[in-house]
mmCIF file of C-alpha atoms in Angstrom:
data_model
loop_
_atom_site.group_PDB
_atom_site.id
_atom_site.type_symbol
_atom_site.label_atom_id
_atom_site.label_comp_id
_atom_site.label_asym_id
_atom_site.label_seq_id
_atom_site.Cartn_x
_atom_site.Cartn_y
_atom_site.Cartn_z
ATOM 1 C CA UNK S 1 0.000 0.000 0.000
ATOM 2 C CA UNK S 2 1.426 3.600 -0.956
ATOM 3 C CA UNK S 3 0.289 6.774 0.935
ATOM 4 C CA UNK S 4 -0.040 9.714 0.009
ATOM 5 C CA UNK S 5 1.249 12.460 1.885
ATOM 6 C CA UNK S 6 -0.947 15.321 3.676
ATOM 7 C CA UNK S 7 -0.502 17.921 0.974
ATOM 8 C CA UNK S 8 -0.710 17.663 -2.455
ATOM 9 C CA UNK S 9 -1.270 20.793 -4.417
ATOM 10 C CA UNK S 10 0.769 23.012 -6.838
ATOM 11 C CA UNK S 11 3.862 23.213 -4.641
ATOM 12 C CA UNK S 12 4.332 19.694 -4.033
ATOM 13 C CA UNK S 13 2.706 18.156 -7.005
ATOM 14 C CA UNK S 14 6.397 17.640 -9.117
ATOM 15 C CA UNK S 15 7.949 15.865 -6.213
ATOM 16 C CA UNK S 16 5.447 14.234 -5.028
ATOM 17 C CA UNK S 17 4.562 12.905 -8.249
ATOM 18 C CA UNK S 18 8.350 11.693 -8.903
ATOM 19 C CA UNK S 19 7.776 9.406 -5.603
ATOM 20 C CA UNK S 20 4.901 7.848 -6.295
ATOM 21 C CA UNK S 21 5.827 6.929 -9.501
ATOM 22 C CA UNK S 22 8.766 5.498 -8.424
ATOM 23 C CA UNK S 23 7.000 3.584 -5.224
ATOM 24 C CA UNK S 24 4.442 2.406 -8.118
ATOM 25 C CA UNK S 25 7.043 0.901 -10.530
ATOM 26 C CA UNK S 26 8.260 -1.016 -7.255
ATOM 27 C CA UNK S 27 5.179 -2.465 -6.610
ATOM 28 C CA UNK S 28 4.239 -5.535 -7.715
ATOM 29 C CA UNK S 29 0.522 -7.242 -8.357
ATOM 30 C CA UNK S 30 -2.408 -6.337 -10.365
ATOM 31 C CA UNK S 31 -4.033 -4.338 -7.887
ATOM 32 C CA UNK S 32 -2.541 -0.720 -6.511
ATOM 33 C CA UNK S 33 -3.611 0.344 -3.409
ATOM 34 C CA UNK S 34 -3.091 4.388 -2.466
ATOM 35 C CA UNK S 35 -4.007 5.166 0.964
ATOM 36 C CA UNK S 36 -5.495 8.717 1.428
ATOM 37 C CA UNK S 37 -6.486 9.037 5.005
ATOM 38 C CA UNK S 38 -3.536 11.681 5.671
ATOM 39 C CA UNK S 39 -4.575 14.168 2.645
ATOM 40 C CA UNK S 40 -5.862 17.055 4.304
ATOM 41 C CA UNK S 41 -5.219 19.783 1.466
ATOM 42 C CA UNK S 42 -6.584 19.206 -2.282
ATOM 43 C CA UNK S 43 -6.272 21.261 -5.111
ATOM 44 C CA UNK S 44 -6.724 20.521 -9.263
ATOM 45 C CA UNK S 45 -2.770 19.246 -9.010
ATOM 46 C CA UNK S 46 -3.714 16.730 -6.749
ATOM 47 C CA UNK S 47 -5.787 15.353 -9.427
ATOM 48 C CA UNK S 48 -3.159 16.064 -11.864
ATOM 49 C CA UNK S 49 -0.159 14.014 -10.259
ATOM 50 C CA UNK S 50 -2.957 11.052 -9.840
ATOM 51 C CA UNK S 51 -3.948 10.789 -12.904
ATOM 52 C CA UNK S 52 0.170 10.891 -14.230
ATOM 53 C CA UNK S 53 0.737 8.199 -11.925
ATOM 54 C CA UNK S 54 -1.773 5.940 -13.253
ATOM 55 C CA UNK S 55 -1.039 6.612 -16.705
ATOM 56 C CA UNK S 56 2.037 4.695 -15.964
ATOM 57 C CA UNK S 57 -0.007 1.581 -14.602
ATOM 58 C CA UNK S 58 -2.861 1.522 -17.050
ATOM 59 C CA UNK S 59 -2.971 -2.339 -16.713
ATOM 60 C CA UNK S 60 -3.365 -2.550 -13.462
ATOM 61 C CA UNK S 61 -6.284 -1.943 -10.664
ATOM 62 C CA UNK S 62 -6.464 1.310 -8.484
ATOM 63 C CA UNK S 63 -8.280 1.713 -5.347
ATOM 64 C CA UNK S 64 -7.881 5.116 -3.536
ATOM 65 C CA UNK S 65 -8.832 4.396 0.470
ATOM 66 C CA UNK S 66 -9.691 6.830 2.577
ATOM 67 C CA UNK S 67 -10.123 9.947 0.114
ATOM 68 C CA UNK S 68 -10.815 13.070 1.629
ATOM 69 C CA UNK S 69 -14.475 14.019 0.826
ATOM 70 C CA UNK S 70 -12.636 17.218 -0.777
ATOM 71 C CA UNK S 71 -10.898 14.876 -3.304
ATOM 72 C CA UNK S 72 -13.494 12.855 -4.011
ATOM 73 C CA UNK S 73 -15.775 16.009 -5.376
ATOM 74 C CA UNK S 74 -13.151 16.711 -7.362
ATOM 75 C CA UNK S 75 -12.573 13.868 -8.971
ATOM 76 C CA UNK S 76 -16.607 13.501 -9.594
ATOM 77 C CA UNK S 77 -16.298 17.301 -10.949
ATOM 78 C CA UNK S 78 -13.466 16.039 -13.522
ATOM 79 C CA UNK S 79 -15.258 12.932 -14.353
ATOM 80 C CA UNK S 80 -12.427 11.189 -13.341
ATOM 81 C CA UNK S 81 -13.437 9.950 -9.781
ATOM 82 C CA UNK S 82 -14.091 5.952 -11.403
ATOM 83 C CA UNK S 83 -10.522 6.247 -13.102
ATOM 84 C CA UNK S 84 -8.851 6.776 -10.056
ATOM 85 C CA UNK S 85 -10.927 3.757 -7.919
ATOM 86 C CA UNK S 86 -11.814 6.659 -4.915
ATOM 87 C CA UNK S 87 -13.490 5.001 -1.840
ATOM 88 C CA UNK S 88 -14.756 7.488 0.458
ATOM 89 C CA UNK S 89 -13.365 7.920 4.251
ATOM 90 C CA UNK S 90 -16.562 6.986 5.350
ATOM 91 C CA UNK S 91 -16.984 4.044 3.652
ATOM 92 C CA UNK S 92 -14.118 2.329 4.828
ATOM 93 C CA UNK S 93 -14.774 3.035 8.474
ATOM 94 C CA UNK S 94 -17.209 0.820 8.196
ATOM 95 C CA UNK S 95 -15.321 -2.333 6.505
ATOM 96 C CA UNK S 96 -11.836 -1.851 8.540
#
């Protein structure tokens, strides 16, 4: 499981892209897991560096626990929120 840091917005997005991608090329298995639970602050880039990261694993399965309710909006805003496999914080309270 990979997780994502408290911050991701236009500031961070560059570096915190470069580490994911390189955490995701280490990662082995059809399924990648992203834990959000510690993003607090969301922006557009947020979205941005996601999406880049899983354009380099198109073949493989994304689930985003623990989104921010903030990021999940977002996403639905974009059209994008199936793409990136977002499960809501509140919906894995319940099944963890």
């Amino acid at each position: 499981m990979l997780h994502l840091p408290a911050q991701i917005t236009l500031s961070e997005a560059r570096q915190v892209r470069d580490t994911l991608l390189s955490q995701i090329h280490a990662e082995t298995g059809a399924e990648l897991v992203l834990d959000a639970s510690a993003l607090t602050q969301v922006d557009s880039a947020t979205l941005a560096v996601l999406l880049a990261c899983r354009r380099q694993a198109p073949a493989r399965r994304w689930v985003i626990q623990g989104a921010p309710a903030q990021l999940s909006d977002l996403a639905r805003l974009y059209g994008v929120d199936s793409l990136l496999g977002l499960q809501a914080r509140a919906a894995q309270s319940s099944g963890v």
